[in-house]
Short mmCIF file of C-alpha atoms and ligand atoms in Angstrom, two decimals:
data_model
loop_
_atom_site.label_atom_id
_atom_site.label_comp_id
_atom_site.label_asym_id
_atom_site.label_seq_id
_atom_site.Cartn_x
_atom_site.Cartn_y
_atom_site.Cartn_z
CA MET D 27 93.00 136.74 109.97
CA GLN D 28 89.56 134.60 109.19
CA ILE D 29 88.58 133.42 106.00
CA ASP D 30 85.31 134.43 103.91
CA GLY D 31 82.62 131.61 105.51
CA ALA D 32 79.66 132.47 103.20
CA ARG D 33 81.83 132.89 99.97
CA LEU D 34 83.61 129.38 100.94
CA MET D 35 80.17 127.55 101.48
CA GLY D 36 78.68 129.21 98.56
CA HIS D 37 81.54 127.86 96.06
CA ILE D 38 80.80 124.24 97.84
CA ASP D 39 77.33 124.31 97.46
CA ALA D 40 77.53 125.42 93.72
CA LEU D 41 80.08 123.19 92.77
CA GLY D 42 78.06 120.35 94.61
CA ARG D 43 75.03 121.26 92.10
CA LEU D 44 77.27 120.18 89.13
CA GLY D 45 76.89 116.78 87.68
CA VAL D 46 73.80 115.80 89.41
CA GLY D 47 71.74 113.32 87.13
CA GLU D 48 70.08 109.77 87.14
CA THR D 49 72.73 108.39 89.55
CA GLY D 50 73.04 111.15 92.05
CA ARG D 51 76.14 113.64 92.27
CA THR D 52 78.57 111.78 90.18
CA ARG D 53 81.44 113.37 88.34
CA LEU D 54 83.72 110.47 87.56
CA ALA D 55 87.63 111.46 85.88
CA GLY D 56 87.09 112.34 82.38
CA SER D 57 83.22 112.38 82.16
CA ASP D 58 80.98 115.56 80.74
CA GLU D 59 80.30 115.69 84.37
CA ASP D 60 83.80 116.00 85.66
CA LYS D 61 84.38 118.86 82.53
CA ALA D 62 81.54 120.90 83.95
CA GLY D 63 83.18 121.03 87.80
CA ARG D 64 86.66 121.39 86.27
CA ASP D 65 85.36 124.49 84.17
CA TYR D 66 83.44 126.12 87.35
CA LEU D 67 86.73 125.93 89.34
CA VAL D 68 89.19 127.29 86.62
CA GLY D 69 86.44 130.42 86.52
CA LEU D 70 86.69 130.59 90.39
CA LEU D 71 90.71 130.65 90.08
CA ARG D 72 90.66 133.13 87.00
CA GLU D 73 88.03 135.35 88.75
CA ALA D 74 90.71 135.48 91.59
CA GLY D 75 93.71 136.80 89.69
CA LEU D 76 95.64 133.49 89.54
CA GLU D 77 97.80 132.07 86.69
CA VAL D 78 95.77 128.82 85.80
CA VAL D 79 98.06 125.93 84.43
CA VAL D 80 96.97 122.34 83.37
CA ASP D 81 99.26 119.26 83.20
CA ARG D 82 99.48 116.30 80.86
CA ILE D 83 97.57 114.21 83.46
CA GLY D 84 94.60 117.32 83.61
CA ASN D 85 95.94 118.29 87.39
CA ILE D 86 94.81 122.25 87.71
CA TYR D 87 96.74 124.56 89.22
CA GLY D 88 96.10 128.03 90.68
CA ILE D 89 99.18 129.68 91.10
CA TRP D 90 99.60 133.26 93.17
CA SER D 91 103.30 134.34 92.87
CA MET D 92 104.97 138.15 92.92
CA PRO D 93 107.86 139.06 90.94
CA GLU D 94 109.94 139.11 94.22
CA ASN D 95 109.18 135.08 94.69
CA LYS D 96 108.17 133.73 91.45
CA GLY D 97 110.86 130.82 90.41
CA LEU D 98 110.71 129.72 94.19
CA LYS D 99 108.94 126.30 94.73
CA PRO D 100 105.49 126.96 96.06
CA VAL D 101 103.75 126.33 98.87
CA MET D 102 100.59 124.10 97.50
CA CYS D 103 97.34 122.70 98.90
CA GLY D 104 94.41 121.22 97.31
CA SER D 105 92.71 118.13 96.91
CA HIS D 106 90.01 116.67 94.09
CA ILE D 107 86.75 117.89 92.68
CA ASP D 108 86.05 114.24 90.77
CA THR D 109 83.32 112.00 92.74
CA VAL D 110 82.47 108.39 93.60
CA ILE D 111 79.01 107.61 91.65
CA ASN D 112 75.86 109.31 94.01
CA ALA D 113 78.47 111.15 95.95
CA GLY D 114 78.38 113.97 98.98
CA GLN D 115 79.72 117.28 97.80
CA TYR D 116 82.30 117.96 100.52
CA ASP D 117 84.62 114.72 99.65
CA GLY D 118 87.58 116.56 98.04
CA CYS D 119 86.14 119.54 96.86
CA LEU D 120 86.19 121.05 100.37
CA GLY D 121 89.96 121.33 100.23
CA VAL D 122 90.31 122.42 96.90
CA LEU D 123 87.42 125.19 97.39
CA ALA D 124 89.30 126.22 100.69
CA GLY D 125 92.81 126.69 99.20
CA LEU D 126 91.26 129.28 96.77
CA GLU D 127 89.68 130.70 99.67
CA VAL D 128 92.88 130.88 101.64
CA ILE D 129 94.90 132.36 98.66
CA GLN D 130 91.98 134.79 97.97
CA THR D 131 91.52 136.01 101.85
CA LEU D 132 95.39 136.50 101.75
CA ARG D 133 95.68 138.82 98.86
CA GLU D 134 92.66 140.96 100.10
CA GLN D 135 94.55 140.90 103.26
CA GLY D 136 97.98 142.02 102.00
CA PHE D 137 100.15 139.08 103.16
CA GLN D 138 102.98 139.20 101.10
CA PRO D 139 104.27 135.47 100.80
CA ALA D 140 108.00 134.56 100.48
CA ARG D 141 106.57 131.78 98.00
CA PRO D 142 103.95 131.36 95.65
CA ILE D 143 101.34 129.77 96.98
CA ALA D 144 99.20 127.27 94.52
CA VAL D 145 96.37 125.51 94.88
CA VAL D 146 95.68 122.34 92.90
CA THR D 147 92.68 119.89 91.71
CA PHE D 148 94.35 116.28 91.30
CA THR D 149 92.58 113.98 88.28
CA ASN D 150 90.93 111.11 88.97
CA GLU D 151 91.41 110.94 93.19
CA GLU D 152 88.56 108.24 93.48
CA GLY D 153 89.82 105.22 90.90
CA VAL D 154 86.04 104.72 90.35
CA ARG D 155 86.03 104.96 86.66
CA PHE D 156 90.14 104.61 86.02
CA GLN D 157 92.26 102.39 88.60
CA PRO D 158 94.36 103.14 90.49
CA ASP D 159 92.69 106.04 92.61
CA MET D 160 94.64 109.24 93.62
CA GLN D 161 95.99 108.62 89.75
CA GLY D 162 96.64 112.25 89.04
CA SER D 163 98.70 112.94 92.53
CA LEU D 164 100.12 109.37 91.83
CA VAL D 165 101.54 110.50 88.55
CA TYR D 166 102.60 114.19 89.89
CA ALA D 167 104.62 112.29 92.55
CA GLY D 168 106.49 110.13 89.97
CA GLY D 169 104.64 106.68 91.11
CA GLN D 170 103.44 105.81 87.64
CA PRO D 171 104.22 106.90 84.30
CA LEU D 172 102.41 109.36 82.57
CA ALA D 173 102.00 107.52 79.41
CA GLU D 174 101.11 104.42 81.60
CA ALA D 175 98.35 106.38 83.22
CA LEU D 176 96.90 108.25 80.05
CA ASP D 177 96.23 104.42 78.67
CA SER D 178 93.84 103.51 81.73
CA ARG D 179 90.68 102.38 80.27
CA ASP D 180 87.62 102.36 81.75
CA LYS D 181 85.14 99.26 81.61
CA ASP D 182 83.89 100.27 77.95
CA GLY D 183 87.23 100.54 76.80
CA LEU D 184 87.71 104.27 76.71
CA ARG D 185 91.26 105.62 77.53
CA LEU D 186 91.52 108.41 80.27
CA GLY D 187 94.25 110.63 77.79
CA ASP D 188 91.40 110.41 75.02
CA GLU D 189 88.75 111.09 77.70
CA LEU D 190 90.88 114.01 78.89
CA ALA D 191 91.63 115.45 75.63
CA ARG D 192 87.55 115.37 74.79
CA ILE D 193 87.00 117.41 77.66
CA GLY D 194 89.98 119.63 77.29
CA TYR D 195 92.15 118.98 80.01
CA VAL D 196 95.39 117.69 78.43
CA GLY D 197 97.81 120.50 79.50
CA THR D 198 100.69 122.02 78.66
CA ILE D 199 103.41 120.96 81.35
CA ASP D 200 104.85 117.63 82.61
CA PRO D 201 103.17 116.71 85.76
CA GLY D 202 105.99 117.44 88.42
CA ASP D 203 107.49 120.19 86.69
CA ILE D 204 106.06 122.43 89.24
CA VAL D 205 108.09 121.07 92.38
CA PRO D 206 106.21 121.76 95.60
CA GLU D 207 108.05 123.38 98.85
CA CYS D 208 105.25 121.49 100.93
CA PHE D 209 101.50 120.09 100.39
CA VAL D 210 98.62 120.47 103.09
CA GLU D 211 95.47 118.88 102.19
CA LEU D 212 92.19 119.84 104.36
CA HIS D 213 89.67 117.19 103.95
CA ILE D 214 86.17 115.83 105.60
CA GLU D 215 87.15 112.51 107.86
CA GLN D 216 84.89 110.72 106.02
CA GLY D 217 84.34 108.69 109.31
CA PRO D 218 82.54 108.96 112.99
CA ILE D 219 85.76 109.69 115.00
CA LEU D 220 85.72 113.30 115.17
CA ASP D 221 82.35 113.61 115.26
CA VAL D 222 80.96 111.18 118.03
CA GLU D 223 83.88 112.63 120.40
CA GLY D 224 82.89 116.57 119.63
CA THR D 225 86.53 117.30 118.09
CA GLN D 226 86.48 119.95 116.14
CA ILE D 227 89.58 119.03 114.22
CA GLY D 228 91.47 116.46 113.32
CA VAL D 229 95.37 116.34 112.99
CA VAL D 230 96.22 114.13 110.01
CA GLU D 231 99.69 112.19 111.02
CA SER D 232 99.18 109.16 108.85
CA LEU D 233 97.27 107.12 106.21
CA GLN D 234 96.59 103.51 106.57
CA GLY D 235 97.61 101.30 103.35
CA ILE D 236 95.55 100.45 100.62
CA HIS D 237 95.30 97.43 98.36
CA TRP D 238 93.02 96.82 95.42
CA LYS D 239 92.48 93.89 93.43
CA ARG D 240 90.18 92.89 90.49
CA VAL D 241 89.12 88.92 90.74
CA THR D 242 87.59 86.88 87.82
CA PHE D 243 86.31 83.15 88.48
CA HIS D 244 85.47 81.52 85.59
CA GLY D 245 82.97 78.34 85.97
CA ALA D 246 80.07 76.65 83.89
CA GLN D 247 76.87 78.42 82.67
CA ASN D 248 73.93 75.67 83.04
CA HIS D 249 70.46 75.73 83.73
CA ALA D 250 69.56 76.85 87.11
CA GLY D 251 66.52 74.07 87.28
CA THR D 252 67.84 71.23 85.80
CA THR D 253 71.56 71.14 87.10
CA PRO D 254 72.18 68.95 90.44
CA THR D 255 73.86 71.09 93.20
CA SER D 256 76.92 68.70 92.92
CA MET D 257 77.28 69.36 89.24
CA ARG D 258 77.36 72.87 89.43
CA ARG D 259 80.80 74.85 89.34
CA ASP D 260 79.17 78.42 90.12
CA ALA D 261 81.24 81.25 89.77
CA GLY D 262 78.92 83.59 91.66
CA LEU D 263 79.11 81.34 94.64
CA ALA D 264 82.54 81.53 94.70
CA ALA D 265 82.47 85.48 94.78
CA ALA D 266 79.95 85.27 97.51
CA GLN D 267 82.42 83.04 99.68
CA VAL D 268 85.65 85.50 99.07
CA ASN D 269 83.31 88.07 100.55
CA VAL D 270 82.41 86.10 103.52
CA HIS D 271 85.93 84.98 103.92
CA MET D 272 87.11 88.40 103.88
CA ARG D 273 84.52 89.69 106.54
CA GLU D 274 85.78 86.99 108.86
CA ARG D 275 89.49 88.01 108.24
CA ALA D 276 88.41 91.46 109.34
CA LEU D 277 86.62 90.45 112.41
CA ALA D 278 89.69 88.37 113.20
CA SER D 279 91.55 91.52 113.19
CA SER D 280 91.25 94.73 115.15
CA LYS D 281 93.41 96.20 112.14
CA LEU D 282 92.12 94.96 108.77
CA LEU D 283 89.02 96.43 106.75
CA CYS D 284 87.73 94.51 103.38
CA THR D 285 85.22 95.54 100.85
CA VAL D 286 83.57 93.69 97.84
CA GLY D 287 82.03 96.87 96.53
CA THR D 288 81.86 96.05 92.65
CA CYS D 289 80.45 92.50 91.52
CA ALA D 290 79.41 91.73 87.87
CA LEU D 291 77.84 88.08 87.01
CA GLU D 292 77.52 86.96 83.43
CA PRO D 293 74.94 86.33 81.93
CA ASN D 294 73.61 87.65 84.69
CA ALA D 295 70.21 85.94 84.42
CA VAL D 296 67.62 85.00 86.81
CA ASN D 297 67.70 81.50 85.51
CA VAL D 298 71.30 80.52 84.54
CA ILE D 299 73.96 79.46 86.68
CA PRO D 300 76.96 82.07 86.04
CA GLU D 301 79.94 81.55 84.08
CA THR D 302 82.00 83.94 85.18
CA ALA D 303 81.92 86.48 88.28
CA THR D 304 84.12 89.69 88.47
CA PHE D 305 84.44 91.29 91.41
CA THR D 306 86.86 94.09 93.31
CA VAL D 307 88.74 93.80 96.97
CA ASP D 308 89.30 96.77 98.74
CA MET D 309 91.82 95.84 101.47
CA ARG D 310 93.32 98.23 104.21
CA SER D 311 95.20 98.44 107.02
CA PRO D 312 97.50 100.87 109.02
CA ASN D 313 99.83 97.86 109.59
CA LYS D 314 101.71 97.39 106.37
CA ASP D 315 102.89 93.61 107.33
CA LEU D 316 99.74 92.58 108.18
CA LEU D 317 97.85 94.02 105.06
CA ASP D 318 100.73 92.24 103.15
CA ALA D 319 100.17 89.29 104.74
CA GLU D 320 96.29 89.05 104.22
CA ASP D 321 96.82 90.17 100.68
CA ALA D 322 98.82 86.92 100.01
CA GLY D 323 96.44 85.00 102.29
CA LEU D 324 93.78 86.05 99.71
CA GLU D 325 95.47 84.86 96.94
CA ASP D 326 96.23 81.45 98.40
CA TYR D 327 92.26 81.22 99.30
CA LEU D 328 91.20 82.28 95.63
CA ARG D 329 93.56 79.46 94.34
CA GLU D 330 92.40 76.88 96.81
CA LEU D 331 88.68 77.88 95.98
CA ALA D 332 88.87 77.77 92.49
CA ALA D 333 90.53 74.19 92.64
CA ALA D 334 87.96 72.74 95.63
CA SER D 335 84.79 74.02 92.76
CA GLY D 336 86.28 73.28 89.74
CA LEU D 337 86.79 76.87 88.68
CA THR D 338 89.90 78.86 87.25
CA VAL D 339 90.32 82.41 88.51
CA GLU D 340 92.53 85.30 87.55
CA SER D 341 93.46 88.17 89.98
CA GLU D 342 94.78 91.65 88.96
CA GLN D 343 96.39 93.75 91.56
CA LEU D 344 94.72 97.48 91.14
CA THR D 345 96.32 99.10 93.66
CA ARG D 346 99.14 98.60 96.31
CA PHE D 347 99.56 101.78 98.36
CA ASP D 348 101.79 101.16 101.87
CA PRO D 349 101.01 103.19 105.12
CA VAL D 350 102.31 106.20 104.87
CA PRO D 351 103.57 108.80 107.78
CA PHE D 352 102.83 112.55 107.52
CA ASP D 353 105.16 114.97 108.34
CA GLU D 354 105.59 116.17 111.91
CA GLY D 355 106.58 119.47 111.77
CA VAL D 356 103.25 120.20 109.39
CA CYS D 357 101.21 118.42 112.35
CA GLN D 358 102.61 120.77 114.87
CA ARG D 359 102.05 124.04 112.74
CA ILE D 360 98.17 122.59 112.42
CA GLU D 361 98.33 121.85 116.22
CA ALA D 362 99.77 125.64 117.30
CA SER D 363 96.59 127.02 114.90
CA CYS D 364 94.24 124.74 116.97
CA GLN D 365 95.54 126.17 120.17
CA ALA D 366 95.54 129.58 118.72
CA ARG D 367 92.04 129.73 117.92
CA GLY D 368 90.52 127.57 120.89
CA LEU D 369 89.83 124.76 118.63
CA SER D 370 89.24 120.93 120.22
CA HIS D 371 91.91 119.07 118.04
CA ARG D 372 93.48 115.42 118.30
CA ARG D 373 95.74 113.07 116.14
CA ILE D 374 94.31 111.05 113.68
CA THR D 375 94.68 108.71 110.59
CA SER D 376 93.29 108.63 107.45
CA GLY D 377 91.05 105.75 106.95
CA ALA D 378 90.52 107.10 103.54
CA GLY D 379 93.22 107.17 100.57
CA GLN D 380 94.42 110.93 99.98
CA ASP D 381 96.16 112.76 97.27
CA ALA D 382 98.59 113.85 100.37
CA GLN D 383 99.65 110.03 100.56
CA MET D 384 101.10 110.72 97.51
CA MET D 385 102.36 114.13 97.64
CA ALA D 386 104.11 112.70 101.10
CA ARG D 387 106.71 110.82 98.76
CA ILE D 388 108.16 114.42 97.38
CA CYS D 389 107.72 116.86 99.86
CA PRO D 390 106.87 117.76 103.47
CA THR D 391 102.88 116.76 103.93
CA ALA D 392 99.88 116.70 106.42
CA MET D 393 96.21 116.87 106.55
CA ILE D 394 93.51 118.60 108.12
CA PHE D 395 90.01 116.86 108.95
CA VAL D 396 86.78 118.20 109.77
CA PRO D 397 83.84 116.31 111.49
CA SER D 398 81.79 114.25 109.33
CA VAL D 399 78.55 114.00 110.81
CA ASN D 400 77.25 110.84 111.73
CA GLY D 401 80.72 109.67 110.13
CA ILE D 402 78.79 109.27 106.49
CA SER D 403 81.00 109.80 103.12
CA HIS D 404 80.51 108.67 99.50
CA ASN D 405 76.74 109.02 99.93
CA PRO D 406 74.76 112.12 99.21
CA ARG D 407 73.80 112.40 102.72
CA GLU D 408 77.59 113.18 103.50
CA PHE D 409 77.41 116.25 105.48
CA SER D 410 80.00 119.14 107.37
CA ARG D 411 78.87 121.80 109.30
CA SER D 412 79.59 125.41 107.74
CA GLU D 413 81.43 126.23 111.01
CA ASP D 414 83.34 122.92 111.05
CA CYS D 415 84.22 123.84 107.52
CA ALA D 416 85.31 127.62 108.09
CA ASN D 417 87.31 126.24 111.60
CA GLY D 418 89.38 124.05 109.01
CA ALA D 419 89.73 126.65 106.47
CA ASN D 420 91.04 128.91 109.03
CA VAL D 421 93.57 126.35 110.43
CA LEU D 422 94.68 125.80 106.54
CA LEU D 423 95.02 129.49 106.38
CA ASP D 424 97.34 129.70 109.19
CA VAL D 425 99.26 126.68 108.36
CA ILE D 426 99.80 127.97 104.51
CA SER D 427 100.32 131.56 105.44
CA GLY D 428 103.16 130.11 108.20
CA LEU D 429 104.77 128.25 105.44
CA ALA D 430 104.60 130.78 102.99
CA GLN D 431 106.73 132.92 105.06
O1 LIG O 11 89.47 104.94 98.33
C1 LIG O 11 89.41 106.26 98.83
O2 LIG O 11 89.74 105.84 100.44
C2 LIG O 11 89.51 107.56 98.72
O3 LIG O 11 88.33 107.95 98.61
N1 LIG O 11 90.01 107.92 97.13
MN1 LIG O 12 88.45 112.52 99.01
MN1 LIG O 13 86.43 109.96 98.06
#
């Protein structure tokens, strides 16, 4: 069996044209642009004849069940369609639209699944507007109470729950009411390994740990031209020193990545020494002990730097996700499909956070990667070749149909 590659790429390109504005392709959770993507997907799910269900954190499910198997736990696939700022069009969207394509192909081929098959798109996977990331799947897997998640606020103080209601995606069932038999996520690698090696499929057997912090230094606002260096209490300098310190920690270890992706200075004026600096630190490692130690080490560094600089400091833990092993049985099914289809493949760890890491808490889960050209992602130049997307979707077709037998 083969999926319809042209239909899949047509859907990816059409979704990719939604939410394109001043900041490029940007569909942040709960935004009007997110609604546009959601509405488009719901239309496709309905056209495909699937039952569409939305839960109370806005996760959307397209379910194919038959009288003979209704009520059994579904085999699930899917990912997310929310994006970062100025995003590419494949991150998340490939996994959701390929899941739909797999179901459409199986129905057209007269496949008779022993179980329902469902495709899901999870709310707020990216965590850009509301934290933590992977929030819809985290709540679904029981990792965050629904009420707490709905109370998440963005930088303007808007609540996720209110934004989901505003765009019409507060659903009718509780997250987790649909109990999955297993979960398989197709995703672009977002890194350079498969592309550089020329390997067609990544069999994702694990995922690295992710810690996010939001840090605020408080110093003294003062005149840039009259304040002697020795008298300065410069919050902006401290933020820069943390960034340099974290790069030094990452360079000292082959298993640690650190990123300061946001930084806001107040009052943010060219001739004023900053009073406050609020920034985020994204730390990742496949080694839990190392990540925990670096997290504690950063806390110590923040306190020492503040004391030495005459500043005060606050830090808030936004996410703390341990590394995750995926299911060996599902990985072997992915490998069997690659072998049957003559696709080159290799085991790989996901550097990015994924909804699958939350689903792994509640059911056998693994992922399929396809190459990202030049390893670019979270960038409009993100690109995966059509034949690679089709290869990934065909492997997903084999694994899902096998699991649903
Ligand atoms: O942050 C991540 O790794 C994912 O893209 N949410
Ligand atoms: Mn993603
Ligand atoms: Mn992403």
